PDB file of C-alpha atoms and ligand atoms in Angstrom:
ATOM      1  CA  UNK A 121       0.000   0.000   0.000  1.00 89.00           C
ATOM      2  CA  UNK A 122       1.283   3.384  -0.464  1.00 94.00           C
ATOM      3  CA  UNK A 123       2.316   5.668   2.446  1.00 98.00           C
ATOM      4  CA  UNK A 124       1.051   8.711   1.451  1.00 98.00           C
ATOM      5  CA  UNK A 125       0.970  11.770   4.274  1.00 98.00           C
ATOM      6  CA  UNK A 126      -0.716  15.352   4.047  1.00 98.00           C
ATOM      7  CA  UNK A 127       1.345  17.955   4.540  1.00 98.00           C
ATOM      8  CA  UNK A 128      -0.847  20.748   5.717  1.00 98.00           C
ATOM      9  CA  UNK A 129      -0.163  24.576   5.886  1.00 97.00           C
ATOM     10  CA  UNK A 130      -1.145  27.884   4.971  1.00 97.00           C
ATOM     11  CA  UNK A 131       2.593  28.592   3.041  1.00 98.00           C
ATOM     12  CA  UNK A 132       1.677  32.583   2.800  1.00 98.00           C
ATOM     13  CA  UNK A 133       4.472  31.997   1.553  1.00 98.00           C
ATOM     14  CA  UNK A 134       6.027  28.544   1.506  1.00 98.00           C
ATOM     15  CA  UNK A 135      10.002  29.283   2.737  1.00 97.00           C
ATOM     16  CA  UNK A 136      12.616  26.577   2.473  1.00 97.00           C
ATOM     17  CA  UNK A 137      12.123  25.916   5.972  1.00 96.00           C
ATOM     18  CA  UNK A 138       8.893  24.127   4.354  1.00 97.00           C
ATOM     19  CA  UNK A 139      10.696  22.513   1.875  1.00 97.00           C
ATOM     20  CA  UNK A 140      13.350  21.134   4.226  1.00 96.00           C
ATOM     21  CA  UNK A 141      10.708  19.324   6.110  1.00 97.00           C
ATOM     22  CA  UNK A 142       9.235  18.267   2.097  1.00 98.00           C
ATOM     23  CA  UNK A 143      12.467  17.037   0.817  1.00 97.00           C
ATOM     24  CA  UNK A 144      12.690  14.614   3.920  1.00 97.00           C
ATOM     25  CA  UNK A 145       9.023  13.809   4.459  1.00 98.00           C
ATOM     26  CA  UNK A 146       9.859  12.162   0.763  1.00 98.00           C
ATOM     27  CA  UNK A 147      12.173   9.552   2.207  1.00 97.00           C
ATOM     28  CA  UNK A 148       9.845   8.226   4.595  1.00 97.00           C
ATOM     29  CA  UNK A 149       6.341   8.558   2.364  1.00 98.00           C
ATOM     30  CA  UNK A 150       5.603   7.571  -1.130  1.00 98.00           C
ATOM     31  CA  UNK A 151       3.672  10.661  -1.843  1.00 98.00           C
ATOM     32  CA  UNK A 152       3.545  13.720  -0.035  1.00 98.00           C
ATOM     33  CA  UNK A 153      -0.003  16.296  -0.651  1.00 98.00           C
ATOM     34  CA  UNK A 154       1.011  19.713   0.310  1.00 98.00           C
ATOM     35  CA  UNK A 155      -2.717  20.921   1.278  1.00 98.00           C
ATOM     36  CA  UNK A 156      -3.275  24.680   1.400  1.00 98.00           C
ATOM     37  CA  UNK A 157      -5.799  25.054   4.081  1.00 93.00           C
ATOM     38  CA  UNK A 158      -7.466  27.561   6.102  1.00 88.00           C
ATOM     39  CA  UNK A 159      -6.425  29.103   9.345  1.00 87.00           C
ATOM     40  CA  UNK A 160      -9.279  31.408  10.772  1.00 87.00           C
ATOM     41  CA  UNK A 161      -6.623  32.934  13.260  1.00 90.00           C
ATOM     42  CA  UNK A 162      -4.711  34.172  10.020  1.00 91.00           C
ATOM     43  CA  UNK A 163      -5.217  36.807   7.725  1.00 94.00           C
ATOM     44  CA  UNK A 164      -3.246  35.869   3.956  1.00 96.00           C
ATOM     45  CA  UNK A 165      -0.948  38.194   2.048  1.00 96.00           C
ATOM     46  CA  UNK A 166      -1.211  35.670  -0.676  1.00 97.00           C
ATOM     47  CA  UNK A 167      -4.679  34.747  -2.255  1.00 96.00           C
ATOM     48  CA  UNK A 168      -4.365  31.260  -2.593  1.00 97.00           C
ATOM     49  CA  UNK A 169      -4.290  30.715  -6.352  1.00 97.00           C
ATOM     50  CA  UNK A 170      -1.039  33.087  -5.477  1.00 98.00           C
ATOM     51  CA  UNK A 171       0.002  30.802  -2.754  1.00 98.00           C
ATOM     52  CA  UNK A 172      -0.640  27.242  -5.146  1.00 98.00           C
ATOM     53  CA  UNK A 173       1.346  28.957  -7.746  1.00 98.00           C
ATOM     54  CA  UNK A 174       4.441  29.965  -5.337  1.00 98.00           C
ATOM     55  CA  UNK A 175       4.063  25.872  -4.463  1.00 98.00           C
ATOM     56  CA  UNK A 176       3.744  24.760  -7.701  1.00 98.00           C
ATOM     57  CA  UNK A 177       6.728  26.331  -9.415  1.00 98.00           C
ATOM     58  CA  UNK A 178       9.245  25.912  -5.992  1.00 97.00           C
ATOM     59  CA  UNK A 179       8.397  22.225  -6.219  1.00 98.00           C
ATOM     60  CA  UNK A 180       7.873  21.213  -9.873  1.00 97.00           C
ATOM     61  CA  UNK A 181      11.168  18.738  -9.484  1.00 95.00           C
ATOM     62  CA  UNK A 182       9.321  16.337  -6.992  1.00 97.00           C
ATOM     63  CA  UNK A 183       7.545  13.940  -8.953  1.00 96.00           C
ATOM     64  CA  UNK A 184       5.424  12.677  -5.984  1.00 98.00           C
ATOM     65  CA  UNK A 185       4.536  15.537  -4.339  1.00 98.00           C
ATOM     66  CA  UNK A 186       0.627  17.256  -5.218  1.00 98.00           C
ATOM     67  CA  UNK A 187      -0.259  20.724  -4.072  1.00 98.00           C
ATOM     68  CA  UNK A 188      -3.911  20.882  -3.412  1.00 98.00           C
ATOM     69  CA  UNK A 189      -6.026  23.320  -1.714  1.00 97.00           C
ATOM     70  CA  UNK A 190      -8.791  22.422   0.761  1.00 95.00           C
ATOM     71  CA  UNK A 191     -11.162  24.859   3.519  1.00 93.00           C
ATOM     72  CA  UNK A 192     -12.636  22.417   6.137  1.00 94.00           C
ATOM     73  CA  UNK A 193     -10.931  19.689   8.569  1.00 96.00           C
ATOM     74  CA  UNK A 194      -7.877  18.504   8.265  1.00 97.00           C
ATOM     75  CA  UNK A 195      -9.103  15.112   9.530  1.00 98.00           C
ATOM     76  CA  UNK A 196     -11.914  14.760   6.772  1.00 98.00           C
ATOM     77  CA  UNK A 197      -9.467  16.049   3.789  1.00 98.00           C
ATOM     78  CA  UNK A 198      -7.083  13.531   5.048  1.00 98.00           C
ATOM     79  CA  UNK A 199      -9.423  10.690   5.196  1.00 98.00           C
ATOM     80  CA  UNK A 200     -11.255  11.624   1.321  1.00 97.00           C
ATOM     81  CA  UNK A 201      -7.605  11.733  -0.113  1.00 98.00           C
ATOM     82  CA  UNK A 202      -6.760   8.013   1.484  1.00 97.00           C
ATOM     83  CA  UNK A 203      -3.629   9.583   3.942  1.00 98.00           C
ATOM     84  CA  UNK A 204      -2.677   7.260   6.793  1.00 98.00           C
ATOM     85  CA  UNK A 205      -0.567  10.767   8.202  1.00 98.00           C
ATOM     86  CA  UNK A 206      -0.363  14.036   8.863  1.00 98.00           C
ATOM     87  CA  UNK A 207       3.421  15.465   8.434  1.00 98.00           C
ATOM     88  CA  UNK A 208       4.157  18.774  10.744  1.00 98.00           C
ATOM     89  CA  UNK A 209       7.706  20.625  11.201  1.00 96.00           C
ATOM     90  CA  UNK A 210       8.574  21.644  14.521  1.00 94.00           C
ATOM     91  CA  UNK A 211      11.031  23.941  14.960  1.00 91.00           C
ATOM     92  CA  UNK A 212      11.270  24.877  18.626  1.00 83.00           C
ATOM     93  CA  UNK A 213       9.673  24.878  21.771  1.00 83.00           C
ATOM     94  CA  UNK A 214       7.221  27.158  21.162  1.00 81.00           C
ATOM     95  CA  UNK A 215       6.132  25.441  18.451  1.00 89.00           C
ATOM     96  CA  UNK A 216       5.123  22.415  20.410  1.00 92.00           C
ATOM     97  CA  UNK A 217       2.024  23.102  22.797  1.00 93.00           C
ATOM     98  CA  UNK A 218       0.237  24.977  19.545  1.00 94.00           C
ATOM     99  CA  UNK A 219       1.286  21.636  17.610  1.00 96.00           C
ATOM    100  CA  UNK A 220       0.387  19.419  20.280  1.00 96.00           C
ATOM    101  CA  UNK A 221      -3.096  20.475  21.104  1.00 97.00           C
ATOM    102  CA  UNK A 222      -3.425  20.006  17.427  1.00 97.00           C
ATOM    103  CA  UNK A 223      -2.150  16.799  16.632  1.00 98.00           C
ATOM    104  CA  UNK A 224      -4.456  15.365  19.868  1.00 98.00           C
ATOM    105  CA  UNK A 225      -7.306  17.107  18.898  1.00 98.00           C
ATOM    106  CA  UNK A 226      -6.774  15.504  15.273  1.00 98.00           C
ATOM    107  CA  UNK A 227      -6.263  12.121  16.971  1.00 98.00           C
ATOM    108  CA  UNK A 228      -9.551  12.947  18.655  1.00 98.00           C
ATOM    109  CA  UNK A 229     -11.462  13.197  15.396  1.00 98.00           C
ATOM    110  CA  UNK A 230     -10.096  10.556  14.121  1.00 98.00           C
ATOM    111  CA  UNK A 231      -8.169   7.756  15.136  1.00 98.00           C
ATOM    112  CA  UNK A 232      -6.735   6.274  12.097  1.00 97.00           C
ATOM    113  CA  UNK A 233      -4.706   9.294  11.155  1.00 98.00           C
ATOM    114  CA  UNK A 234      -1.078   9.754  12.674  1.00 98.00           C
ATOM    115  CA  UNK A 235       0.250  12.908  12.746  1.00 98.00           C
ATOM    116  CA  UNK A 236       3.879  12.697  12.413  1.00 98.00           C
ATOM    117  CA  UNK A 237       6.585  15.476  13.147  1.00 97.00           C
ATOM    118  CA  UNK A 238       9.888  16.345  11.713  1.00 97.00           C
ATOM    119  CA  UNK A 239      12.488  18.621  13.787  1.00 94.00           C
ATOM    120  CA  UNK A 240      12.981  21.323  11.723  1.00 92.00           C
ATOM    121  CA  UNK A 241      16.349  21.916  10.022  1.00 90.00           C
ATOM    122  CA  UNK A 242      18.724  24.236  12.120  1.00 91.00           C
ATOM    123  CA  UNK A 243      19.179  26.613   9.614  1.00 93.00           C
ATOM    124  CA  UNK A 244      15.785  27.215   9.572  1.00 93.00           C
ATOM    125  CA  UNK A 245      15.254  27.247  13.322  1.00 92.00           C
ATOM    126  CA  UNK A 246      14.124  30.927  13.264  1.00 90.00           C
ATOM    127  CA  UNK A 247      12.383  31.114   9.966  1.00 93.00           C
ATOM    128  CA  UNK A 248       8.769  32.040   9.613  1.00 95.00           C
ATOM    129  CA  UNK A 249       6.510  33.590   6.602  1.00 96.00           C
ATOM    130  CA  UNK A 250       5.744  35.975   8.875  1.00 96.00           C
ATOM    131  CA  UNK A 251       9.027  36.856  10.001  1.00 96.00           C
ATOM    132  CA  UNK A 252      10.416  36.708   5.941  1.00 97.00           C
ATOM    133  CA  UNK A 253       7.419  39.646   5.119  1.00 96.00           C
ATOM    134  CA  UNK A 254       8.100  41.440   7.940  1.00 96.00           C
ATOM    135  CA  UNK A 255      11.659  41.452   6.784  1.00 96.00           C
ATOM    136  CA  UNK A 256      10.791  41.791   3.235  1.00 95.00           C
ATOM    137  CA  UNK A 257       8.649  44.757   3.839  1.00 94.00           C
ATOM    138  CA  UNK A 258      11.296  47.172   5.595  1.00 93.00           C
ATOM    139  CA  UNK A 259      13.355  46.110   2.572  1.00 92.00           C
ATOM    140  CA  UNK A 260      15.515  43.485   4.897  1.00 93.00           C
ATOM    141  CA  UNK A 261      17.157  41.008   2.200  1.00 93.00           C
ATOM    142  CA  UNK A 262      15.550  37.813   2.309  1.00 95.00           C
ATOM    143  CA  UNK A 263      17.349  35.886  -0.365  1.00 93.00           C
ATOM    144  CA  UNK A 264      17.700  31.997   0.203  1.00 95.00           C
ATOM    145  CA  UNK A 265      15.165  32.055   2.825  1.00 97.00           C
ATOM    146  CA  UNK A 266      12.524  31.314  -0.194  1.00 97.00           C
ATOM    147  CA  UNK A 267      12.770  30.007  -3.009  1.00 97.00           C
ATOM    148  CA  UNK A 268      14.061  32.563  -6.161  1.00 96.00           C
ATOM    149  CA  UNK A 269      10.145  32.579  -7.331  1.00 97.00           C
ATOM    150  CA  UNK A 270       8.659  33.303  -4.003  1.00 98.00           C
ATOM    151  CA  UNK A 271      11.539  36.233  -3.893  1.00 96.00           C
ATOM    152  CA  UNK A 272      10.564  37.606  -6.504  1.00 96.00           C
ATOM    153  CA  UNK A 273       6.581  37.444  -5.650  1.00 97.00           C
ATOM    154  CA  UNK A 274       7.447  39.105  -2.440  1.00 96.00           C
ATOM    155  CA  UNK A 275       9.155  42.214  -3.641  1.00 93.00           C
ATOM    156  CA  UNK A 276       6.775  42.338  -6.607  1.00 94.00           C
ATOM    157  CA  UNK A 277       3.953  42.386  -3.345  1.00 93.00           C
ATOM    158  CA  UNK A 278       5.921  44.716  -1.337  1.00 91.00           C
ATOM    159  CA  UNK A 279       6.581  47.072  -4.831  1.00 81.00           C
ATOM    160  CA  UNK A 280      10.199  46.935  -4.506  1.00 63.00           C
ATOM    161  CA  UNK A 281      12.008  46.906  -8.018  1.00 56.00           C
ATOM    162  CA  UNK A 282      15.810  46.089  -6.560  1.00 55.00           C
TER     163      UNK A 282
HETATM  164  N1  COA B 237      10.365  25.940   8.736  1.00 76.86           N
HETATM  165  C1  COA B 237      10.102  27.225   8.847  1.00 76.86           C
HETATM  166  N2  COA B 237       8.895  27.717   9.161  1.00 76.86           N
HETATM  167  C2  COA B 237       7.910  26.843   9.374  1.00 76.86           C
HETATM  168  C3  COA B 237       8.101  25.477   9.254  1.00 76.86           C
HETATM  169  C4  COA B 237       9.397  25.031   8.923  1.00 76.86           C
HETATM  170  N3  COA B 237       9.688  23.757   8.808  1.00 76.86           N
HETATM  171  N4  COA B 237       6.948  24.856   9.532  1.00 76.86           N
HETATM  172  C5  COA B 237       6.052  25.801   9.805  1.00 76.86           C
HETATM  173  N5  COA B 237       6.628  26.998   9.697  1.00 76.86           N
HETATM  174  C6  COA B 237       6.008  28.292   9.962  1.00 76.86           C
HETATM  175  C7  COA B 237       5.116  28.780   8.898  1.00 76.86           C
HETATM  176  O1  COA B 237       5.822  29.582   7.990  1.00 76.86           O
HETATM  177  C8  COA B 237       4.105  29.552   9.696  1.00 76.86           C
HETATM  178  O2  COA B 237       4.612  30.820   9.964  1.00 76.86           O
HETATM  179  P1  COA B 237       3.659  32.083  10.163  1.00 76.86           P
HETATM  180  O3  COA B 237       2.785  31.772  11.346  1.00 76.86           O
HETATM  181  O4  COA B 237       4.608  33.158  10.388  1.00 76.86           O
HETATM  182  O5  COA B 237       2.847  32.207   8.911  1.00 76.86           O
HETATM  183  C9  COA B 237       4.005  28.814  11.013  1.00 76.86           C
HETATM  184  O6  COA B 237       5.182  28.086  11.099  1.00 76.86           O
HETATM  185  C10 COA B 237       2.887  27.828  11.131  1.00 76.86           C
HETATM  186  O7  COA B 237       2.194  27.794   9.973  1.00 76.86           O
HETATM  187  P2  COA B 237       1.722  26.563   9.147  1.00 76.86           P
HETATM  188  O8  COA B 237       2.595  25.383   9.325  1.00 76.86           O
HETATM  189  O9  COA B 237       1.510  27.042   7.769  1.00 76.86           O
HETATM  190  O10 COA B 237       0.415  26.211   9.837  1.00 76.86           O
HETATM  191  P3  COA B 237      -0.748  27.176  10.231  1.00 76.86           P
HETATM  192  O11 COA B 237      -0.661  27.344  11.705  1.00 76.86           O
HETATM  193  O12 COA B 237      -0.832  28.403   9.431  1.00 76.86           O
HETATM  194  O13 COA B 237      -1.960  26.313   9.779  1.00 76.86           O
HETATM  195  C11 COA B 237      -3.405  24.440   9.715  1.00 76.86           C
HETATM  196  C12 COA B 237      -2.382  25.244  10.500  1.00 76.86           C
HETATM  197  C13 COA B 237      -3.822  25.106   8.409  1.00 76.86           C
HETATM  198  C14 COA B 237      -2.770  23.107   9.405  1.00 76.86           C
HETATM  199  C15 COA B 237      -4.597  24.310  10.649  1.00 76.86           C
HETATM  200  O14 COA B 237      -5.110  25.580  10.948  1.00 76.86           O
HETATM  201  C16 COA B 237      -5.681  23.444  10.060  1.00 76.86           C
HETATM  202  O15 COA B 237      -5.589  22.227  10.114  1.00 76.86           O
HETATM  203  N6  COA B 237      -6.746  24.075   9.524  1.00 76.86           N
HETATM  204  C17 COA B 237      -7.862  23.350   8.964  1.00 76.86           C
HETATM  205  C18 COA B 237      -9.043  23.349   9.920  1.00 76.86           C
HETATM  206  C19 COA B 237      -8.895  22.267  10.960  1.00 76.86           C
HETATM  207  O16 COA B 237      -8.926  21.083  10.695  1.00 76.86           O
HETATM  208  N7  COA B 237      -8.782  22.716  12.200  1.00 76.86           N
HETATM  209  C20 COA B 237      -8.678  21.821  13.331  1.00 76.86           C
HETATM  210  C21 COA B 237      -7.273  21.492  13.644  1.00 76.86           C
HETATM  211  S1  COA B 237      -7.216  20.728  15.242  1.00 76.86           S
END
């Protein structure tokens, strides 16, 4: 059977701290769906046909990876796309109660879906999309903290012609 995992975000926009946690999710599942979802907390930069075509072109090598987009519960996308797992980067400590409640809560809905975490890189320890526009929109250089597409989307966003 095929180990297939969901790899849920909101990637407003998706940094290579997400693609980190992508390139090794690969080695352990046989296909990986990077689901846009829907965070109420969150309001977007990105629309997301903006944020599906940042994904799409910063991940066209990986053959099994699909980039879908989905607004409801995790749990039920999960379960209509036939994913035994969820796949979740954490990156420090403070990422782990918000992540935690989460993943139980998940488990709560339903049982048959394990959400599995990957420690994130080092390098990208500190890295956020928030953090990258917030950097990005002072005019702080955020080069190979996303990829060269997502760059460029960002100061085309921000109106920034350098
Ligand atoms: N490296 C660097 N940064 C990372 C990272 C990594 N490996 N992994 C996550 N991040 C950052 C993201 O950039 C993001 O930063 P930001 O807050 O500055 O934008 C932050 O960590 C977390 O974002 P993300 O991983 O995109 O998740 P989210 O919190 O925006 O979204 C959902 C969480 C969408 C998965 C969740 O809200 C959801 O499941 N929604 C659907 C509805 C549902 O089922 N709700 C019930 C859940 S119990």
């Amino acid at each position: 059977m095929q180990k297939v995992a969901i790899y849920p975000g909101s990637f407003d926009p998706v940094t290579n701290g997400h693609l980190d946690i992508i390139e090794r999710g690969l080695n352990i599942f046989d296909k990986l769906i990077v689901a846009i979802m829907h965070n109420p907390v969150k309001e977007y930069l990105f629309t997301v046909e903006e944020r599906f075509d940042m994904l799409s072109t910063t991940l066209k090598k990986f053959k099994t990876v699909e980039i879908d987009t989905f607004d409801g519960l995790l749990v039920d996308y999960a379960a209509k796309r036939k994913a035994q797992a969820i796949l979740r980067g954490m990156r420090a400590v403070s990422d782990f109660e918000y992540e935690f409640q989460m993943a139980l809560m998940n488990r709560r809905l339903n049982r048959e879906i394990q959400t599995v975490f990957l420690m994130t890189g080092l390098r990208w320890i500190f890295t956020s999309s928030s953090i990258i526009k917030e950097a990005a929109q002072f005019g702080g250089n955020i080069e190979g903290m996303v990829s060269p597409f997502v760059y460029q989307k960002i100061k085309e966003k921000f109106g920034r012609k350098d």
